[in-house]
Amino acid sequence: MARFLKASPAFAGSRPASLSNADAVIWGIPTDCGAGTGRLGAKRGPKAIREASRIWNTARTSSGFQFPDHGGLVDLGDVDLAGAKRADVRRRIAAAAPPIEPGRLNVMLGGDHSVTRPVLEAAGGRWGLIYMDAHPDCIDAYHGDRDSHACVVRRLVESGRVDPRRTVVLGMSAPEAEEVEWLAKHRVEAITSWQVAKTGIEKACRRATQIAGGGPLYLSIDMDVIEAGSVPGVENPEPGGISTREALWAMDFFGRRADAADLVEVSGDADPAGITAKTAARMLFDLIGAHIEQKGRKVR
Ligand SMILES: [Mn+2]
């Protein structure tokens, strides 16, 4: 069985090229099997984001870097989940996940946030984690479900795949009491959206890298980290998040530092005017563009 289904359209700026010499690889996991705390539709996220990426004629970052004509961004398409039951989804992700190689930024498009866990589990090793999310996702069980997208960070720490000493939640605005307690107990730092407003996004990003860097670094972005009014098309919109401009600045910063990333929770069903998908596409330009730009500088 094919592990990937070709994406149509592919992400803007991508080229059909071999994975072995790509600067970055993008791939999608179209599922919302771990969702259910709000509105569904994350399974249509990868398609919505790819379509939005093609609205502009030029693939260009907010800082002004234009994707090269022969850039090494490869879009593998979406993991084939046709007919997959929930238990199969994790197996199919594990079988399909492209290996994470040094110097080749690995970018996964969700899907609901539960897909981050099988991706990191397939990657092996022990990771530092920057988790950009309004929610710290460390509930023990959401209505009895331990595989819910509300439990991701807790499961990753328990399995040892993520080092709690090198984990930071960035842009938190809506934790549950149980989560605040868990974060304190495991000494996982959370930089709230209020702290970002107070001291600025640059300081927050530097602090996050200081905590999570110094080893393999994974960046996980839930679109609900951004203020609800700017990204209404997410499963759980939260007022009071970071701004779109702050999120874009963070992409430029982390694109130069992360080994792998994901962007999740764009709900294809609840995105009036497509603004959430368009914002996600621009964030990915900035993240991937920063990586390619920096790599080009190193070669020269
Ligand atoms: Mn969230």
mmCIF file of C-alpha atoms and ligand atoms in Angstrom:
data_model
loop_
_atom_site.group_PDB
_atom_site.id
_atom_site.type_symbol
_atom_site.label_atom_id
_atom_site.label_comp_id
_atom_site.label_asym_id
_atom_site.label_seq_id
_atom_site.Cartn_x
_atom_site.Cartn_y
_atom_site.Cartn_z
ATOM 1 C CA MET A 1 0.000 0.000 0.000
ATOM 2 C CA ALA A 2 1.216 3.488 -0.824
ATOM 3 C CA ARG A 3 2.380 5.274 2.288
ATOM 4 C CA PHE A 4 1.792 8.726 0.832
ATOM 5 C CA LEU A 5 -0.925 10.181 -1.362
ATOM 6 C CA LYS A 6 0.336 12.909 -3.681
ATOM 7 C CA ALA A 7 -0.895 16.342 -2.615
ATOM 8 C CA SER A 8 -2.805 18.364 -5.131
ATOM 9 C CA PRO A 9 -1.871 21.146 -5.112
ATOM 10 C CA ALA A 10 1.572 20.704 -3.521
ATOM 11 C CA PHE A 11 2.863 23.316 -1.057
ATOM 12 C CA ALA A 12 4.019 26.490 -2.841
ATOM 13 C CA GLY A 13 7.756 26.671 -3.519
ATOM 14 C CA SER A 14 8.183 22.893 -3.377
ATOM 15 C CA ARG A 15 9.845 20.999 -6.217
ATOM 16 C CA PRO A 16 9.653 17.365 -7.187
ATOM 17 C CA ALA A 17 13.172 16.388 -6.161
ATOM 18 C CA SER A 18 14.847 13.597 -4.319
ATOM 19 C CA LEU A 19 14.560 13.538 -0.572
ATOM 20 C CA SER A 20 18.266 12.815 -0.119
ATOM 21 C CA ASN A 21 19.466 16.284 -1.152
ATOM 22 C CA ALA A 22 16.449 18.323 -0.033
ATOM 23 C CA ASP A 23 16.884 21.293 2.321
ATOM 24 C CA ALA A 24 13.442 20.732 3.806
ATOM 25 C CA VAL A 25 10.662 18.189 3.575
ATOM 26 C CA ILE A 26 6.976 18.808 4.167
ATOM 27 C CA TRP A 27 4.313 16.128 4.675
ATOM 28 C CA GLY A 28 0.751 15.947 5.987
ATOM 29 C CA ILE A 29 -1.278 13.829 8.379
ATOM 30 C CA PRO A 30 -4.949 14.460 7.561
ATOM 31 C CA THR A 31 -6.769 13.223 10.640
ATOM 32 C CA ASP A 32 -8.756 14.503 13.599
ATOM 33 C CA CYS A 33 -8.909 11.152 15.379
ATOM 34 C CA GLY A 34 -7.362 12.618 18.563
ATOM 35 C CA ALA A 35 -9.642 15.644 18.632
ATOM 36 C CA GLY A 36 -13.063 16.056 20.146
ATOM 37 C CA THR A 37 -12.567 18.820 22.722
ATOM 38 C CA GLY A 38 -14.187 21.339 20.368
ATOM 39 C CA ARG A 39 -14.978 21.596 16.680
ATOM 40 C CA LEU A 40 -13.719 18.994 14.241
ATOM 41 C CA GLY A 41 -12.201 19.521 10.793
ATOM 42 C CA ALA A 42 -8.427 19.280 11.383
ATOM 43 C CA LYS A 43 -8.297 16.399 8.932
ATOM 44 C CA ARG A 44 -8.841 18.944 6.172
ATOM 45 C CA GLY A 45 -6.016 21.134 7.498
ATOM 46 C CA PRO A 46 -3.163 19.975 5.212
ATOM 47 C CA LYS A 47 -5.232 20.555 2.070
ATOM 48 C CA ALA A 48 -6.450 23.956 3.271
ATOM 49 C CA ILE A 49 -2.888 25.066 4.112
ATOM 50 C CA ARG A 50 -1.429 23.906 0.780
ATOM 51 C CA GLU A 51 -4.205 25.657 -1.150
ATOM 52 C CA ALA A 52 -3.670 28.844 0.870
ATOM 53 C CA SER A 53 0.096 28.726 0.199
ATOM 54 C CA ARG A 54 -0.635 29.153 -3.510
ATOM 55 C CA ILE A 55 -2.674 32.344 -3.145
ATOM 56 C CA TRP A 56 0.530 34.364 -3.543
ATOM 57 C CA ASN A 57 2.410 34.153 -6.849
ATOM 58 C CA THR A 58 5.716 34.292 -5.008
ATOM 59 C CA ALA A 59 6.860 32.103 -2.129
ATOM 60 C CA ARG A 60 8.453 34.749 0.039
ATOM 61 C CA THR A 61 9.064 35.183 3.766
ATOM 62 C CA SER A 62 7.926 38.128 5.910
ATOM 63 C CA SER A 63 11.596 39.151 6.234
ATOM 64 C CA GLY A 64 11.907 39.356 2.428
ATOM 65 C CA PHE A 65 13.672 36.116 1.528
ATOM 66 C CA GLN A 66 12.387 34.669 -1.735
ATOM 67 C CA PHE A 67 12.387 30.890 -2.144
ATOM 68 C CA PRO A 68 15.009 29.971 -4.771
ATOM 69 C CA ASP A 69 13.773 28.621 -8.123
ATOM 70 C CA HIS A 70 15.590 25.398 -7.524
ATOM 71 C CA GLY A 71 15.104 25.293 -3.802
ATOM 72 C CA GLY A 72 15.210 21.978 -2.131
ATOM 73 C CA LEU A 73 11.752 21.866 -0.572
ATOM 74 C CA VAL A 74 10.065 18.529 -1.207
ATOM 75 C CA ASP A 75 6.358 17.961 -0.528
ATOM 76 C CA LEU A 76 5.815 14.244 0.059
ATOM 77 C CA GLY A 77 2.027 14.565 0.169
ATOM 78 C CA ASP A 78 -0.221 13.135 2.875
ATOM 79 C CA VAL A 79 0.116 9.910 4.799
ATOM 80 C CA ASP A 80 -2.458 7.532 3.320
ATOM 81 C CA LEU A 81 -5.025 7.037 6.065
ATOM 82 C CA ALA A 82 -7.822 5.695 3.885
ATOM 83 C CA GLY A 83 -9.944 3.288 5.901
ATOM 84 C CA ALA A 84 -7.657 3.584 8.933
ATOM 85 C CA LYS A 85 -9.189 3.071 12.358
ATOM 86 C CA ARG A 86 -7.749 5.087 15.231
ATOM 87 C CA ALA A 87 -5.270 2.347 16.226
ATOM 88 C CA ASP A 88 -4.080 2.075 12.611
ATOM 89 C CA VAL A 89 -3.391 5.804 12.318
ATOM 90 C CA ARG A 90 -0.348 5.658 14.608
ATOM 91 C CA ARG A 91 1.052 2.610 12.818
ATOM 92 C CA ARG A 92 0.638 4.242 9.419
ATOM 93 C CA ILE A 93 2.328 7.430 10.611
ATOM 94 C CA ALA A 94 5.237 5.427 12.029
ATOM 95 C CA ALA A 95 5.622 3.522 8.754
ATOM 96 C CA ALA A 96 5.509 6.665 6.611
ATOM 97 C CA ALA A 97 7.451 9.216 8.703
ATOM 98 C CA PRO A 98 10.475 10.448 6.725
ATOM 99 C CA PRO A 99 13.707 10.120 8.714
ATOM 100 C CA ILE A 100 14.825 13.341 10.385
ATOM 101 C CA GLU A 101 18.285 14.167 9.014
ATOM 102 C CA PRO A 102 20.648 16.885 10.215
ATOM 103 C CA GLY A 103 20.361 19.967 7.992
ATOM 104 C CA ARG A 104 17.061 18.887 6.443
ATOM 105 C CA LEU A 105 14.163 20.574 8.198
ATOM 106 C CA ASN A 106 11.299 18.110 8.642
ATOM 107 C CA VAL A 107 7.873 19.812 8.663
ATOM 108 C CA MET A 108 4.642 17.933 9.311
ATOM 109 C CA LEU A 109 1.183 19.420 8.695
ATOM 110 C CA GLY A 110 -1.629 18.227 10.963
ATOM 111 C CA GLY A 111 -4.147 17.082 11.667
ATOM 112 C CA ASP A 112 -5.114 17.514 15.278
ATOM 113 C CA HIS A 113 -2.337 17.781 17.875
ATOM 114 C CA SER A 114 -2.399 14.061 18.766
ATOM 115 C CA VAL A 115 -0.282 13.354 15.649
ATOM 116 C CA THR A 116 2.809 14.975 17.187
ATOM 117 C CA ARG A 117 3.269 11.979 19.454
ATOM 118 C CA PRO A 118 3.564 9.222 16.821
ATOM 119 C CA VAL A 119 5.891 11.454 14.784
ATOM 120 C CA LEU A 120 8.302 11.907 17.699
ATOM 121 C CA GLU A 121 7.947 8.270 18.674
ATOM 122 C CA ALA A 122 8.875 7.202 15.152
ATOM 123 C CA ALA A 123 11.839 9.596 15.210
ATOM 124 C CA GLY A 124 13.453 7.894 18.216
ATOM 125 C CA GLY A 125 16.049 9.583 20.420
ATOM 126 C CA ARG A 126 15.413 12.137 23.134
ATOM 127 C CA TRP A 127 14.184 15.574 22.125
ATOM 128 C CA GLY A 128 14.039 19.120 23.365
ATOM 129 C CA LEU A 129 10.541 20.475 22.735
ATOM 130 C CA ILE A 130 9.249 23.991 22.112
ATOM 131 C CA TYR A 131 5.468 23.683 22.305
ATOM 132 C CA MET A 132 3.704 26.776 20.974
ATOM 133 C CA ASP A 133 0.134 26.387 22.157
ATOM 134 C CA ALA A 134 -2.529 28.219 24.147
ATOM 135 C CA HIS A 135 -2.846 24.923 26.063
ATOM 136 C CA PRO A 136 -0.005 22.905 27.611
ATOM 137 C CA ASP A 137 -1.721 19.610 26.670
ATOM 138 C CA CYS A 138 -0.692 17.741 29.810
ATOM 139 C CA ILE A 139 -4.064 16.478 31.035
ATOM 140 C CA ASP A 140 -3.807 12.871 32.216
ATOM 141 C CA ALA A 141 -6.952 11.725 30.398
ATOM 142 C CA TYR A 142 -9.577 13.745 28.564
ATOM 143 C CA HIS A 143 -12.940 12.100 29.394
ATOM 144 C CA GLY A 144 -11.034 8.822 29.828
ATOM 145 C CA ASP A 145 -9.020 9.234 26.627
ATOM 146 C CA ARG A 146 -5.252 9.174 27.229
ATOM 147 C CA ASP A 147 -4.476 9.562 23.514
ATOM 148 C CA SER A 148 -6.429 12.813 23.172
ATOM 149 C CA HIS A 149 -4.770 15.911 21.745
ATOM 150 C CA ALA A 150 -5.101 17.371 25.262
ATOM 151 C CA CYS A 151 -2.584 14.806 26.651
ATOM 152 C CA VAL A 152 0.309 15.028 24.162
ATOM 153 C CA VAL A 153 3.042 16.635 26.273
ATOM 154 C CA ARG A 154 2.344 14.416 29.257
ATOM 155 C CA ARG A 155 2.563 11.200 27.181
ATOM 156 C CA LEU A 156 5.766 12.355 25.457
ATOM 157 C CA VAL A 157 7.446 13.058 28.793
ATOM 158 C CA GLU A 158 6.227 9.738 30.252
ATOM 159 C CA SER A 159 7.590 7.770 27.298
ATOM 160 C CA GLY A 160 10.965 9.495 27.642
ATOM 161 C CA ARG A 161 10.874 10.670 24.033
ATOM 162 C CA VAL A 162 10.924 14.263 25.273
ATOM 163 C CA ASP A 163 13.184 15.550 28.035
ATOM 164 C CA PRO A 164 11.117 17.561 30.567
ATOM 165 C CA ARG A 165 14.259 19.587 31.416
ATOM 166 C CA ARG A 166 14.379 20.625 27.760
ATOM 167 C CA THR A 167 10.656 21.269 27.303
ATOM 168 C CA VAL A 168 8.987 24.677 27.207
ATOM 169 C CA VAL A 169 5.433 25.767 26.440
ATOM 170 C CA LEU A 170 5.429 29.082 24.590
ATOM 171 C CA GLY A 171 2.401 31.370 24.363
ATOM 172 C CA MET A 172 0.251 29.555 26.923
ATOM 173 C CA SER A 173 -3.003 31.359 27.722
ATOM 174 C CA ALA A 174 -5.596 28.791 28.796
ATOM 175 C CA PRO A 175 -4.274 25.965 31.005
ATOM 176 C CA GLU A 176 -6.454 23.821 33.280
ATOM 177 C CA ALA A 177 -5.680 23.640 37.029
ATOM 178 C CA GLU A 178 -4.504 20.038 36.619
ATOM 179 C CA GLU A 179 -2.050 21.195 33.977
ATOM 180 C CA VAL A 180 -0.585 24.042 36.012
ATOM 181 C CA GLU A 181 0.055 21.525 38.766
ATOM 182 C CA TRP A 182 1.695 19.011 36.405
ATOM 183 C CA LEU A 183 3.960 21.664 34.849
ATOM 184 C CA ALA A 184 5.141 22.783 38.287
ATOM 185 C CA LYS A 185 5.717 19.220 39.471
ATOM 186 C CA HIS A 186 7.846 18.389 36.433
ATOM 187 C CA ARG A 187 9.450 21.828 36.365
ATOM 188 C CA VAL A 188 8.384 22.410 32.796
ATOM 189 C CA GLU A 189 8.505 26.139 32.109
ATOM 190 C CA ALA A 190 5.595 27.862 30.414
ATOM 191 C CA ILE A 191 6.025 31.320 28.898
ATOM 192 C CA THR A 192 2.540 32.807 28.838
ATOM 193 C CA SER A 193 1.126 35.071 26.135
ATOM 194 C CA TRP A 194 0.998 37.787 28.805
ATOM 195 C CA GLN A 195 4.731 37.454 29.405
ATOM 196 C CA VAL A 196 5.269 37.715 25.657
ATOM 197 C CA ALA A 197 3.165 40.900 25.603
ATOM 198 C CA LYS A 198 5.178 42.287 28.508
ATOM 199 C CA THR A 199 8.753 41.454 27.547
ATOM 200 C CA GLY A 200 8.543 40.867 23.798
ATOM 201 C CA ILE A 201 8.683 37.900 21.474
ATOM 202 C CA GLU A 202 12.460 38.014 20.956
ATOM 203 C CA LYS A 203 13.193 37.561 24.645
ATOM 204 C CA ALA A 204 10.606 34.767 24.845
ATOM 205 C CA CYS A 205 12.106 32.922 21.866
ATOM 206 C CA ARG A 206 15.644 33.247 23.234
ATOM 207 C CA ARG A 207 14.502 31.870 26.593
ATOM 208 C CA ALA A 208 12.692 28.973 24.869
ATOM 209 C CA THR A 209 15.823 28.064 22.899
ATOM 210 C CA GLN A 210 17.957 28.349 26.017
ATOM 211 C CA ILE A 211 15.723 25.758 27.689
ATOM 212 C CA ALA A 212 15.076 23.392 24.790
ATOM 213 C CA GLY A 213 18.225 23.760 22.688
ATOM 214 C CA GLY A 214 21.542 22.006 23.164
ATOM 215 C CA GLY A 215 20.394 18.813 21.419
ATOM 216 C CA PRO A 216 17.823 17.664 18.859
ATOM 217 C CA LEU A 217 15.113 20.318 18.823
ATOM 218 C CA TYR A 218 11.450 19.846 17.895
ATOM 219 C CA LEU A 219 9.046 22.756 17.420
ATOM 220 C CA SER A 220 5.341 21.974 17.678
ATOM 221 C CA ILE A 221 2.871 24.714 16.737
ATOM 222 C CA ASP A 222 -0.821 24.614 17.573
ATOM 223 C CA MET A 223 -2.436 27.433 15.601
ATOM 224 C CA ASP A 224 -4.564 28.272 18.655
ATOM 225 C CA VAL A 225 -1.460 29.864 20.199
ATOM 226 C CA ILE A 226 -2.470 32.936 18.174
ATOM 227 C CA GLU A 227 -5.199 35.297 19.396
ATOM 228 C CA ALA A 228 -8.625 33.815 18.533
ATOM 229 C CA GLY A 229 -9.754 36.808 16.497
ATOM 230 C CA SER A 230 -6.877 36.304 14.046
ATOM 231 C CA VAL A 231 -7.268 32.533 13.659
ATOM 232 C CA PRO A 232 -10.934 31.636 14.125
ATOM 233 C CA GLY A 233 -10.498 28.374 12.204
ATOM 234 C CA VAL A 234 -9.051 26.230 14.966
ATOM 235 C CA GLU A 235 -10.738 23.618 17.109
ATOM 236 C CA ASN A 236 -10.419 25.592 20.358
ATOM 237 C CA PRO A 237 -9.998 29.316 19.681
ATOM 238 C CA GLU A 238 -8.640 31.189 22.729
ATOM 239 C CA PRO A 239 -8.832 34.932 23.267
ATOM 240 C CA GLY A 240 -5.644 36.579 24.487
ATOM 241 C CA GLY A 241 -3.052 34.630 22.535
ATOM 242 C CA ILE A 242 0.094 35.972 20.887
ATOM 243 C CA SER A 243 -0.286 38.079 17.757
ATOM 244 C CA THR A 244 0.175 36.865 14.192
ATOM 245 C CA ARG A 245 3.207 39.149 13.829
ATOM 246 C CA GLU A 246 4.789 37.663 16.956
ATOM 247 C CA ALA A 247 4.145 34.156 15.631
ATOM 248 C CA LEU A 248 5.771 35.060 12.299
ATOM 249 C CA TRP A 249 8.790 36.518 14.058
ATOM 250 C CA ALA A 250 9.103 33.299 16.062
ATOM 251 C CA MET A 251 9.069 31.241 12.836
ATOM 252 C CA ASP A 252 12.041 33.197 11.477
ATOM 253 C CA PHE A 253 13.880 32.637 14.768
ATOM 254 C CA PHE A 254 13.133 28.932 15.200
ATOM 255 C CA GLY A 255 13.515 28.083 11.488
ATOM 256 C CA ARG A 256 17.242 28.653 11.983
ATOM 257 C CA ARG A 257 17.412 26.385 15.012
ATOM 258 C CA ALA A 258 14.878 23.529 14.888
ATOM 259 C CA ASP A 259 15.563 20.097 13.370
ATOM 260 C CA ALA A 260 11.895 19.221 12.947
ATOM 261 C CA ALA A 261 8.568 20.971 13.324
ATOM 262 C CA ASP A 262 4.866 20.548 12.972
ATOM 263 C CA LEU A 263 1.940 22.898 12.528
ATOM 264 C CA VAL A 264 -1.400 21.486 13.639
ATOM 265 C CA GLU A 265 -5.063 22.227 14.407
ATOM 266 C CA VAL A 266 -6.050 24.207 11.340
ATOM 267 C CA SER A 267 -9.688 23.263 11.037
ATOM 268 C CA GLY A 268 -10.780 23.108 7.438
ATOM 269 C CA ASP A 269 -14.405 23.319 8.561
ATOM 270 C CA ALA A 270 -14.448 26.490 10.605
ATOM 271 C CA ASP A 271 -12.235 28.975 8.832
ATOM 272 C CA PRO A 272 -14.244 31.922 7.581
ATOM 273 C CA ALA A 273 -12.467 33.668 4.695
ATOM 274 C CA GLY A 274 -9.654 31.097 4.950
ATOM 275 C CA ILE A 275 -7.596 33.414 7.168
ATOM 276 C CA THR A 276 -6.377 30.670 9.486
ATOM 277 C CA ALA A 277 -5.045 28.531 6.631
ATOM 278 C CA LYS A 278 -3.451 31.570 5.002
ATOM 279 C CA THR A 279 -1.773 32.536 8.269
ATOM 280 C CA ALA A 280 -0.509 28.966 8.656
ATOM 281 C CA ALA A 281 0.905 29.025 5.115
ATOM 282 C CA ARG A 282 2.726 32.285 5.776
ATOM 283 C CA MET A 283 4.146 30.879 9.017
ATOM 284 C CA LEU A 284 5.476 27.888 7.088
ATOM 285 C CA PHE A 285 7.096 30.152 4.463
ATOM 286 C CA ASP A 286 8.842 32.006 7.285
ATOM 287 C CA LEU A 287 9.903 28.835 9.108
ATOM 288 C CA ILE A 288 11.146 26.951 6.046
ATOM 289 C CA GLY A 289 12.521 30.068 4.335
ATOM 290 C CA ALA A 290 14.641 30.960 7.368
ATOM 291 C CA HIS A 291 16.083 27.455 7.342
ATOM 292 C CA ILE A 292 16.883 27.504 3.598
ATOM 293 C CA GLU A 293 18.300 31.035 3.785
ATOM 294 C CA GLN A 294 20.609 30.142 6.646
ATOM 295 C CA LYS A 295 21.731 26.925 4.981
ATOM 296 C CA GLY A 296 22.608 28.847 1.807
ATOM 297 C CA ARG A 297 24.735 31.245 3.843
ATOM 298 C CA LYS A 298 26.655 28.383 5.428
ATOM 299 C CA VAL A 299 27.462 26.883 2.008
ATOM 300 C CA ARG A 300 28.753 30.185 0.629
HETATM 301 MN MN MN B 1 -4.119 23.999 21.801
#
